[in-house]
mmCIF file of C-alpha atoms and ligand atoms in Angstrom:
data_model
loop_
_atom_site.group_PDB
_atom_site.id
_atom_site.type_symbol
_atom_site.label_atom_id
_atom_site.label_comp_id
_atom_site.label_asym_id
_atom_site.label_seq_id
_atom_site.Cartn_x
_atom_site.Cartn_y
_atom_site.Cartn_z
ATOM 1 C CA MET A 15 -1.156 -25.112 64.080
ATOM 2 C CA GLU A 16 -2.523 -25.170 67.621
ATOM 3 C CA VAL A 17 -5.226 -27.663 68.587
ATOM 4 C CA PHE A 18 -7.568 -26.836 71.483
ATOM 5 C CA LYS A 19 -10.113 -29.153 73.054
ATOM 6 C CA GLU A 20 -10.938 -26.725 75.844
ATOM 7 C CA ILE A 21 -12.367 -23.228 75.852
ATOM 8 C CA PHE A 22 -10.053 -21.401 78.276
ATOM 9 C CA PRO A 23 -6.704 -22.258 76.623
ATOM 10 C CA LEU A 24 -8.194 -21.220 73.249
ATOM 11 C CA GLN A 25 -9.323 -17.914 74.732
ATOM 12 C CA SER A 26 -5.866 -17.176 76.274
ATOM 13 C CA TYR A 27 -4.245 -17.937 72.904
ATOM 14 C CA LEU A 28 -6.664 -15.598 71.096
ATOM 15 C CA GLN A 29 -6.250 -12.916 73.763
ATOM 16 C CA GLU A 30 -2.508 -12.786 73.052
ATOM 17 C CA HIS A 31 -3.130 -12.319 69.330
ATOM 18 C CA ARG A 32 -5.833 -9.725 69.916
ATOM 19 C CA LYS A 33 -3.439 -7.739 72.162
ATOM 20 C CA SER A 34 -0.969 -7.517 69.299
ATOM 21 C CA GLY A 35 -3.692 -6.097 67.057
ATOM 22 C CA LYS A 36 -4.367 -9.236 64.999
ATOM 23 C CA SER A 37 -7.787 -9.882 63.472
ATOM 24 C CA ILE A 38 -9.481 -13.249 64.014
ATOM 25 C CA GLY A 39 -11.476 -15.250 61.475
ATOM 26 C CA LEU A 40 -13.720 -18.171 62.500
ATOM 27 C CA VAL A 41 -14.787 -21.057 60.257
ATOM 28 C CA PRO A 42 -17.359 -23.224 62.061
ATOM 29 C CA THR A 43 -17.616 -26.815 60.764
ATOM 30 C CA MET A 44 -18.785 -30.252 61.811
ATOM 31 C CA GLY A 45 -15.614 -31.849 60.422
ATOM 32 C CA ALA A 46 -15.247 -34.604 57.795
ATOM 33 C CA LEU A 47 -13.637 -31.792 55.877
ATOM 34 C CA HIS A 48 -13.572 -31.491 52.093
ATOM 35 C CA LYS A 49 -12.598 -28.879 49.533
ATOM 36 C CA GLY A 50 -15.816 -26.927 50.180
ATOM 37 C CA HIS A 51 -14.719 -26.362 53.778
ATOM 38 C CA LEU A 52 -11.216 -25.522 52.578
ATOM 39 C CA SER A 53 -12.620 -22.797 50.327
ATOM 40 C CA LEU A 54 -13.959 -21.145 53.512
ATOM 41 C CA ILE A 55 -10.577 -21.593 55.228
ATOM 42 C CA ASN A 56 -8.826 -20.032 52.218
ATOM 43 C CA GLU A 57 -11.135 -16.990 52.255
ATOM 44 C CA ALA A 58 -10.509 -16.641 55.978
ATOM 45 C CA ILE A 59 -6.726 -16.848 55.518
ATOM 46 C CA ALA A 60 -6.895 -14.176 52.801
ATOM 47 C CA GLU A 61 -8.726 -11.775 55.119
ATOM 48 C CA ALA A 62 -7.933 -12.491 58.777
ATOM 49 C CA ASP A 63 -4.564 -12.652 60.574
ATOM 50 C CA VAL A 64 -5.488 -15.628 62.755
ATOM 51 C CA VAL A 65 -7.852 -18.321 61.470
ATOM 52 C CA VAL A 66 -9.691 -20.622 63.881
ATOM 53 C CA CYS A 67 -11.582 -23.601 62.488
ATOM 54 C CA SER A 68 -14.025 -25.271 64.852
ATOM 55 C CA VAL A 69 -14.737 -28.965 64.359
ATOM 56 C CA PHE A 70 -17.752 -29.990 66.389
ATOM 57 C CA VAL A 71 -20.620 -32.317 65.490
ATOM 58 C CA ASN A 72 -23.292 -30.364 67.321
ATOM 59 C CA PRO A 73 -25.889 -32.758 68.761
ATOM 60 C CA THR A 74 -28.479 -30.037 69.397
ATOM 61 C CA GLN A 75 -28.967 -29.359 65.682
ATOM 62 C CA PHE A 76 -29.770 -32.977 64.775
ATOM 63 C CA ASN A 77 -33.466 -33.749 64.877
ATOM 64 C CA ASN A 78 -32.761 -37.383 63.961
ATOM 65 C CA ALA A 79 -30.639 -39.537 66.321
ATOM 66 C CA ALA A 80 -29.629 -41.984 63.547
ATOM 67 C CA ASP A 81 -28.380 -39.098 61.402
ATOM 68 C CA LEU A 82 -26.245 -37.872 64.321
ATOM 69 C CA ASP A 83 -24.825 -41.388 64.875
ATOM 70 C CA LYS A 84 -23.983 -41.845 61.209
ATOM 71 C CA TYR A 85 -22.435 -38.393 60.767
ATOM 72 C CA PRO A 86 -18.813 -38.986 59.626
ATOM 73 C CA ARG A 87 -16.107 -38.159 62.170
ATOM 74 C CA THR A 88 -12.560 -37.972 60.800
ATOM 75 C CA LEU A 89 -10.667 -35.660 63.160
ATOM 76 C CA GLU A 90 -7.160 -36.994 62.414
ATOM 77 C CA ASP A 91 -7.579 -36.399 58.677
ATOM 78 C CA ASP A 92 -9.266 -33.038 59.313
ATOM 79 C CA LEU A 93 -6.288 -31.828 61.347
ATOM 80 C CA LYS A 94 -3.881 -32.806 58.550
ATOM 81 C CA LEU A 95 -5.965 -30.936 55.952
ATOM 82 C CA LEU A 96 -6.226 -27.840 58.128
ATOM 83 C CA GLU A 97 -2.514 -27.815 58.893
ATOM 84 C CA ALA A 98 -1.666 -28.116 55.187
ATOM 85 C CA ALA A 99 -4.140 -25.330 54.355
ATOM 86 C CA GLY A 100 -2.385 -22.953 56.770
ATOM 87 C CA CYS A 101 -5.078 -22.715 59.443
ATOM 88 C CA SER A 102 -3.767 -21.136 62.685
ATOM 89 C CA ALA A 103 -5.820 -23.028 65.272
ATOM 90 C CA VAL A 104 -8.464 -25.729 65.572
ATOM 91 C CA PHE A 105 -11.108 -25.863 68.262
ATOM 92 C CA CYS A 106 -12.435 -29.423 68.599
ATOM 93 C CA PRO A 107 -14.271 -29.590 71.922
ATOM 94 C CA SER A 108 -16.111 -32.563 73.427
ATOM 95 C CA VAL A 109 -19.900 -32.377 73.803
ATOM 96 C CA ASP A 110 -19.401 -31.880 77.556
ATOM 97 C CA GLU A 111 -17.026 -28.972 76.995
ATOM 98 C CA MET A 112 -19.609 -27.196 74.829
ATOM 99 C CA TYR A 113 -22.663 -28.227 76.838
ATOM 100 C CA ALA A 114 -21.746 -28.450 80.528
ATOM 101 C CA THR A 115 -25.485 -28.021 80.973
ATOM 102 C CA LEU A 116 -28.115 -28.214 78.242
ATOM 103 C CA PRO A 117 -29.237 -24.736 77.140
ATOM 104 C CA VAL A 118 -32.693 -23.646 78.238
ATOM 105 C CA VAL A 119 -32.764 -20.618 75.906
ATOM 106 C CA LYS A 120 -34.622 -21.207 72.643
ATOM 107 C CA PHE A 121 -34.337 -19.374 69.347
ATOM 108 C CA ASP A 122 -37.425 -18.580 67.310
ATOM 109 C CA PHE A 123 -36.459 -17.292 63.873
ATOM 110 C CA GLY A 124 -40.054 -16.627 62.812
ATOM 111 C CA ASN A 125 -40.818 -16.995 59.111
ATOM 112 C CA LEU A 126 -37.160 -17.665 58.303
ATOM 113 C CA GLU A 127 -37.454 -21.114 59.828
ATOM 114 C CA LYS A 128 -40.978 -21.942 58.690
ATOM 115 C CA VAL A 129 -39.749 -22.934 55.214
ATOM 116 C CA MET A 130 -37.434 -25.580 53.749
ATOM 117 C CA GLU A 131 -34.923 -26.979 56.281
ATOM 118 C CA GLY A 132 -36.847 -25.446 59.178
ATOM 119 C CA SER A 133 -40.096 -27.148 58.219
ATOM 120 C CA PHE A 134 -38.521 -30.565 57.553
ATOM 121 C CA ARG A 135 -36.042 -30.514 60.455
ATOM 122 C CA PRO A 136 -37.898 -29.223 63.516
ATOM 123 C CA GLY A 137 -35.541 -27.744 66.124
ATOM 124 C CA HIS A 138 -32.587 -27.726 63.706
ATOM 125 C CA PHE A 139 -32.133 -23.959 63.582
ATOM 126 C CA ASN A 140 -32.544 -23.601 67.331
ATOM 127 C CA GLY A 141 -29.515 -25.917 67.664
ATOM 128 C CA VAL A 142 -27.625 -23.956 64.996
ATOM 129 C CA GLY A 143 -28.424 -20.650 66.717
ATOM 130 C CA ILE A 144 -27.256 -22.000 70.085
ATOM 131 C CA VAL A 145 -23.962 -23.462 68.856
ATOM 132 C CA VAL A 146 -23.047 -20.547 66.585
ATOM 133 C CA SER A 147 -23.756 -17.972 69.294
ATOM 134 C CA LYS A 148 -21.674 -20.033 71.748
ATOM 135 C CA LEU A 149 -18.816 -20.124 69.222
ATOM 136 C CA PHE A 150 -19.104 -16.379 68.608
ATOM 137 C CA ASN A 151 -18.928 -15.735 72.361
ATOM 138 C CA ILE A 152 -16.020 -18.154 72.866
ATOM 139 C CA VAL A 153 -13.905 -16.959 69.917
ATOM 140 C CA ASN A 154 -15.141 -13.367 69.544
ATOM 141 C CA PRO A 155 -14.109 -13.320 65.873
ATOM 142 C CA ASP A 156 -13.854 -10.248 63.654
ATOM 143 C CA PHE A 157 -15.023 -12.325 60.672
ATOM 144 C CA ALA A 158 -16.961 -15.579 60.366
ATOM 145 C CA TYR A 159 -17.252 -17.620 57.184
ATOM 146 C CA PHE A 160 -20.296 -19.663 56.168
ATOM 147 C CA GLY A 161 -21.129 -21.505 52.961
ATOM 148 C CA GLN A 162 -23.924 -20.598 50.600
ATOM 149 C CA LYS A 163 -24.417 -24.366 50.423
ATOM 150 C CA ASP A 164 -26.487 -23.879 53.603
ATOM 151 C CA LEU A 165 -28.246 -20.747 52.391
ATOM 152 C CA GLN A 166 -31.039 -20.808 54.968
ATOM 153 C CA GLN A 167 -28.477 -21.253 57.744
ATOM 154 C CA TYR A 168 -26.569 -18.221 56.463
ATOM 155 C CA VAL A 169 -29.706 -16.053 56.327
ATOM 156 C CA ILE A 170 -30.739 -17.125 59.830
ATOM 157 C CA ILE A 171 -27.280 -16.450 61.278
ATOM 158 C CA ALA A 172 -27.228 -13.026 59.597
ATOM 159 C CA GLN A 173 -30.576 -12.265 61.293
ATOM 160 C CA MET A 174 -29.235 -13.484 64.643
ATOM 161 C CA VAL A 175 -26.082 -11.348 64.323
ATOM 162 C CA SER A 176 -28.222 -8.306 63.553
ATOM 163 C CA ASP A 177 -30.861 -8.940 66.236
ATOM 164 C CA LEU A 178 -28.341 -9.680 69.001
ATOM 165 C CA SER A 179 -25.663 -7.146 67.906
ATOM 166 C CA PHE A 180 -22.847 -9.674 67.621
ATOM 167 C CA SER A 181 -19.751 -7.734 66.574
ATOM 168 C CA VAL A 182 -18.741 -10.081 63.783
ATOM 169 C CA LYS A 183 -18.738 -9.526 60.035
ATOM 170 C CA LEU A 184 -20.245 -12.461 58.146
ATOM 171 C CA ARG A 185 -18.928 -13.705 54.839
ATOM 172 C CA ARG A 186 -20.932 -15.937 52.509
ATOM 173 C CA VAL A 187 -18.745 -18.269 50.432
ATOM 174 C CA PRO A 188 -20.044 -19.766 47.125
ATOM 175 C CA VAL A 189 -21.008 -23.445 46.788
ATOM 176 C CA PHE A 190 -17.909 -25.497 45.965
ATOM 177 C CA ARG A 191 -18.669 -28.352 43.565
ATOM 178 C CA GLU A 192 -17.106 -31.521 42.161
ATOM 179 C CA ALA A 193 -16.323 -31.386 38.433
ATOM 180 C CA SER A 194 -19.613 -33.310 37.974
ATOM 181 C CA GLY A 195 -21.545 -30.420 39.548
ATOM 182 C CA LEU A 196 -22.254 -32.339 42.767
ATOM 183 C CA ALA A 197 -22.006 -29.924 45.708
ATOM 184 C CA MET A 198 -19.292 -31.095 48.096
ATOM 185 C CA SER A 199 -20.714 -32.366 51.369
ATOM 186 C CA SER A 200 -19.471 -34.459 54.273
ATOM 187 C CA ARG A 201 -22.510 -36.656 53.658
ATOM 188 C CA ASN A 202 -21.258 -37.538 50.138
ATOM 189 C CA ARG A 203 -18.855 -39.970 51.867
ATOM 190 C CA ARG A 204 -21.869 -42.147 52.607
ATOM 191 C CA LEU A 205 -22.834 -42.412 48.909
ATOM 192 C CA SER A 206 -21.787 -45.251 46.584
ATOM 193 C CA ASP A 207 -20.238 -44.265 43.235
ATOM 194 C CA ALA A 208 -23.580 -44.964 41.536
ATOM 195 C CA ALA A 209 -25.397 -42.742 44.039
ATOM 196 C CA LYS A 210 -22.869 -39.950 43.507
ATOM 197 C CA GLU A 211 -23.698 -40.118 39.830
ATOM 198 C CA GLN A 212 -27.442 -39.982 40.587
ATOM 199 C CA ALA A 213 -26.796 -37.052 42.933
ATOM 200 C CA THR A 214 -25.475 -34.951 40.054
ATOM 201 C CA SER A 215 -29.131 -34.655 39.009
ATOM 202 C CA LEU A 216 -29.591 -32.046 41.764
ATOM 203 C CA TYR A 217 -27.145 -29.813 39.925
ATOM 204 C CA LYS A 218 -28.748 -30.705 36.577
ATOM 205 C CA ALA A 219 -32.142 -29.696 38.010
ATOM 206 C CA LEU A 220 -30.682 -26.365 39.148
ATOM 207 C CA GLN A 221 -29.230 -25.764 35.680
ATOM 208 C CA LEU A 222 -32.600 -26.544 34.109
ATOM 209 C CA CYS A 223 -34.242 -24.003 36.449
ATOM 210 C CA LYS A 224 -31.693 -21.395 35.395
ATOM 211 C CA GLU A 225 -32.374 -22.056 31.707
ATOM 212 C CA TYR A 226 -36.149 -21.928 32.233
ATOM 213 C CA LEU A 227 -35.938 -18.675 34.212
ATOM 214 C CA HIS A 228 -33.884 -17.078 31.462
ATOM 215 C CA ASN A 229 -36.447 -18.256 28.887
ATOM 216 C CA GLY A 230 -39.392 -16.963 30.911
ATOM 217 C CA THR A 231 -40.906 -20.422 31.414
ATOM 218 C CA ASP A 232 -43.674 -20.439 34.053
ATOM 219 C CA LEU A 233 -42.761 -21.560 37.561
ATOM 220 C CA ASP A 234 -45.176 -24.501 37.715
ATOM 221 C CA LYS A 235 -43.595 -26.103 34.661
ATOM 222 C CA LEU A 236 -40.134 -25.256 35.985
ATOM 223 C CA LYS A 237 -40.839 -27.021 39.281
ATOM 224 C CA ARG A 238 -42.461 -30.023 37.581
ATOM 225 C CA ASP A 239 -39.622 -30.559 35.098
ATOM 226 C CA ALA A 240 -36.794 -29.956 37.583
ATOM 227 C CA TRP A 241 -38.429 -32.399 40.019
ATOM 228 C CA LYS A 242 -38.699 -34.923 37.151
ATOM 229 C CA VAL A 243 -34.974 -34.630 36.292
ATOM 230 C CA MET A 244 -34.160 -35.787 39.817
ATOM 231 C CA GLU A 245 -36.828 -38.481 40.140
ATOM 232 C CA GLU A 246 -35.845 -40.019 36.810
ATOM 233 C CA ASN A 247 -32.397 -40.495 38.368
ATOM 234 C CA GLY A 248 -33.816 -42.378 41.347
ATOM 235 C CA VAL A 249 -33.585 -39.393 43.670
ATOM 236 C CA GLN A 250 -36.335 -38.889 46.257
ATOM 237 C CA VAL A 251 -37.026 -35.162 46.291
ATOM 238 C CA GLU A 252 -38.096 -33.637 49.615
ATOM 239 C CA TYR A 253 -38.567 -30.080 48.405
ATOM 240 C CA LEU A 254 -37.712 -27.742 45.562
ATOM 241 C CA GLU A 255 -38.452 -24.142 46.510
ATOM 242 C CA ILE A 256 -38.081 -20.861 44.697
ATOM 243 C CA VAL A 257 -37.409 -18.152 47.283
ATOM 244 C CA GLU A 258 -36.170 -14.606 47.657
ATOM 245 C CA PRO A 259 -32.464 -15.033 48.554
ATOM 246 C CA ALA A 260 -32.352 -12.545 51.461
ATOM 247 C CA THR A 261 -35.743 -13.175 53.109
ATOM 248 C CA LEU A 262 -36.407 -16.772 51.930
ATOM 249 C CA GLU A 263 -39.988 -15.792 51.128
ATOM 250 C CA PRO A 264 -41.488 -18.182 48.578
ATOM 251 C CA ILE A 265 -41.794 -16.554 45.141
ATOM 252 C CA GLU A 266 -44.944 -17.018 43.078
ATOM 253 C CA ASN A 267 -44.230 -14.434 40.407
ATOM 254 C CA ILE A 268 -40.654 -13.630 39.454
ATOM 255 C CA SER A 269 -41.382 -10.348 37.648
ATOM 256 C CA ALA A 270 -40.867 -8.266 40.823
ATOM 257 C CA HIS A 271 -37.507 -9.870 41.658
ATOM 258 C CA LYS A 272 -33.899 -9.208 40.658
ATOM 259 C CA SER A 273 -32.702 -12.614 41.785
ATOM 260 C CA VAL A 274 -34.162 -15.848 43.129
ATOM 261 C CA ALA A 275 -32.742 -18.800 44.998
ATOM 262 C CA ILE A 276 -33.691 -22.313 43.949
ATOM 263 C CA CYS A 277 -33.264 -24.610 46.951
ATOM 264 C CA ILE A 278 -33.436 -28.400 46.908
ATOM 265 C CA ALA A 279 -33.375 -31.173 49.505
ATOM 266 C CA ALA A 280 -33.392 -34.805 48.418
ATOM 267 C CA TYR A 281 -32.579 -38.327 49.563
ATOM 268 C CA ILE A 282 -30.300 -40.763 47.758
ATOM 269 C CA GLU A 283 -29.613 -44.173 49.338
ATOM 270 C CA GLY A 284 -31.129 -42.755 52.533
ATOM 271 C CA VAL A 285 -28.607 -39.877 52.613
ATOM 272 C CA ARG A 286 -30.113 -36.396 52.770
ATOM 273 C CA LEU A 287 -28.463 -33.830 50.495
ATOM 274 C CA ILE A 288 -29.177 -30.141 49.951
ATOM 275 C CA ASP A 289 -28.130 -27.775 47.196
ATOM 276 C CA ASN A 290 -29.099 -24.370 45.864
ATOM 277 C CA GLU A 291 -28.279 -21.753 43.317
ATOM 278 C CA ILE A 292 -28.928 -18.019 43.359
ATOM 279 C CA ILE A 293 -29.987 -16.914 39.884
ATOM 280 C CA LYS A 294 -29.817 -13.290 38.765
ATOM 281 C CA LEU A 295 -32.818 -12.197 36.722
ATOM 282 C CA ASP A 296 -31.537 -8.843 35.464
ATOM 283 C CA PHE A 297 -30.913 -9.959 31.902
HETATM 284 P P1 AMP B 327 -20.708 -28.419 57.855
HETATM 285 O O1 AMP B 327 -19.442 -29.030 58.325
HETATM 286 O O2 AMP B 327 -21.448 -29.232 56.849
HETATM 287 O O3 AMP B 327 -21.564 -27.917 58.995
HETATM 288 O O4 AMP B 327 -20.276 -27.121 57.049
HETATM 289 C C1 AMP B 327 -19.463 -26.140 57.630
HETATM 290 C C2 AMP B 327 -19.486 -24.918 56.755
HETATM 291 O O5 AMP B 327 -18.979 -25.259 55.466
HETATM 292 C C3 AMP B 327 -20.907 -24.372 56.543
HETATM 293 O O6 AMP B 327 -20.869 -22.956 56.567
HETATM 294 C C4 AMP B 327 -21.266 -24.889 55.176
HETATM 295 O O7 AMP B 327 -22.212 -24.095 54.498
HETATM 296 C C5 AMP B 327 -19.915 -24.857 54.486
HETATM 297 N N1 AMP B 327 -19.893 -25.780 53.355
HETATM 298 C C6 AMP B 327 -20.204 -27.102 53.361
HETATM 299 N N2 AMP B 327 -20.127 -27.608 52.112
HETATM 300 C C7 AMP B 327 -19.757 -26.583 51.299
HETATM 301 C C8 AMP B 327 -19.531 -26.457 49.893
HETATM 302 N N3 AMP B 327 -19.663 -27.498 49.056
HETATM 303 N N4 AMP B 327 -19.171 -25.255 49.416
HETATM 304 C C9 AMP B 327 -19.045 -24.181 50.248
HETATM 305 N N5 AMP B 327 -19.256 -24.234 51.581
HETATM 306 C C10 AMP B 327 -19.609 -25.417 52.095
#
């Protein structure tokens, strides 16, 4: 596995592979890798000839300086995991390498960023748009892999790829969970064992929503009860939204929809977690 801290050597390496007709898959991450990330790497390996994983804690997508400081950084361990998984190359640039100058361009994703993460983390998706478009331009991948765990991020990147005609095919990879149902996240490392247990209530709330939707329970009761499941476990819920999975438009009445996404953000021991589930309604 090759490790690149600089853009030009990575590009020469990829150029060689491209010349010999190989396809390139990109898996962008912020490191502190876990099995959720590895599920993206595995999908990339199954589809692309050369797999590049980027490991970069992108400062421009953090709207909270303390959150950026506390974000786990475990590059040595990440490299071992990626090597064992069969990744071809890792791109782990410094902040200066990625941002020789601070970008002046700003993304405005319209309604897509007025809900959920966008409304609670101002500027977050501008930072995501900037770093992902930089990575797409640096790597020029045929395929790029993103987790459904960050559903809004996926939808926004899909819009950006369409609007700006990036020649990359996006793949959305399902949420990878612990046996307890807890969605894997780099931030879980900051949770005590007790908090990890409490955090399983996000998954329990999602399962309750699924059951209620299948039983035709009204959405107000669904929201109230799902919220309660989490609060009773000491979780501080930031939002629980029911949205259309492709447009993220809030849903008031499910009868006109074939599927809905339930999206949750919540704090446990001061750590912010998100989770979601897309639920098919054609039963
Ligand atoms: P991050 O390092 O948190 O920025 O995540 C990098 C990529 O991995 C993003 O596309 C995430 O959506 C994805 N990801 C993170 N956690 C999971 C998970 N539990 N299951 C699937 N994908 C994930």
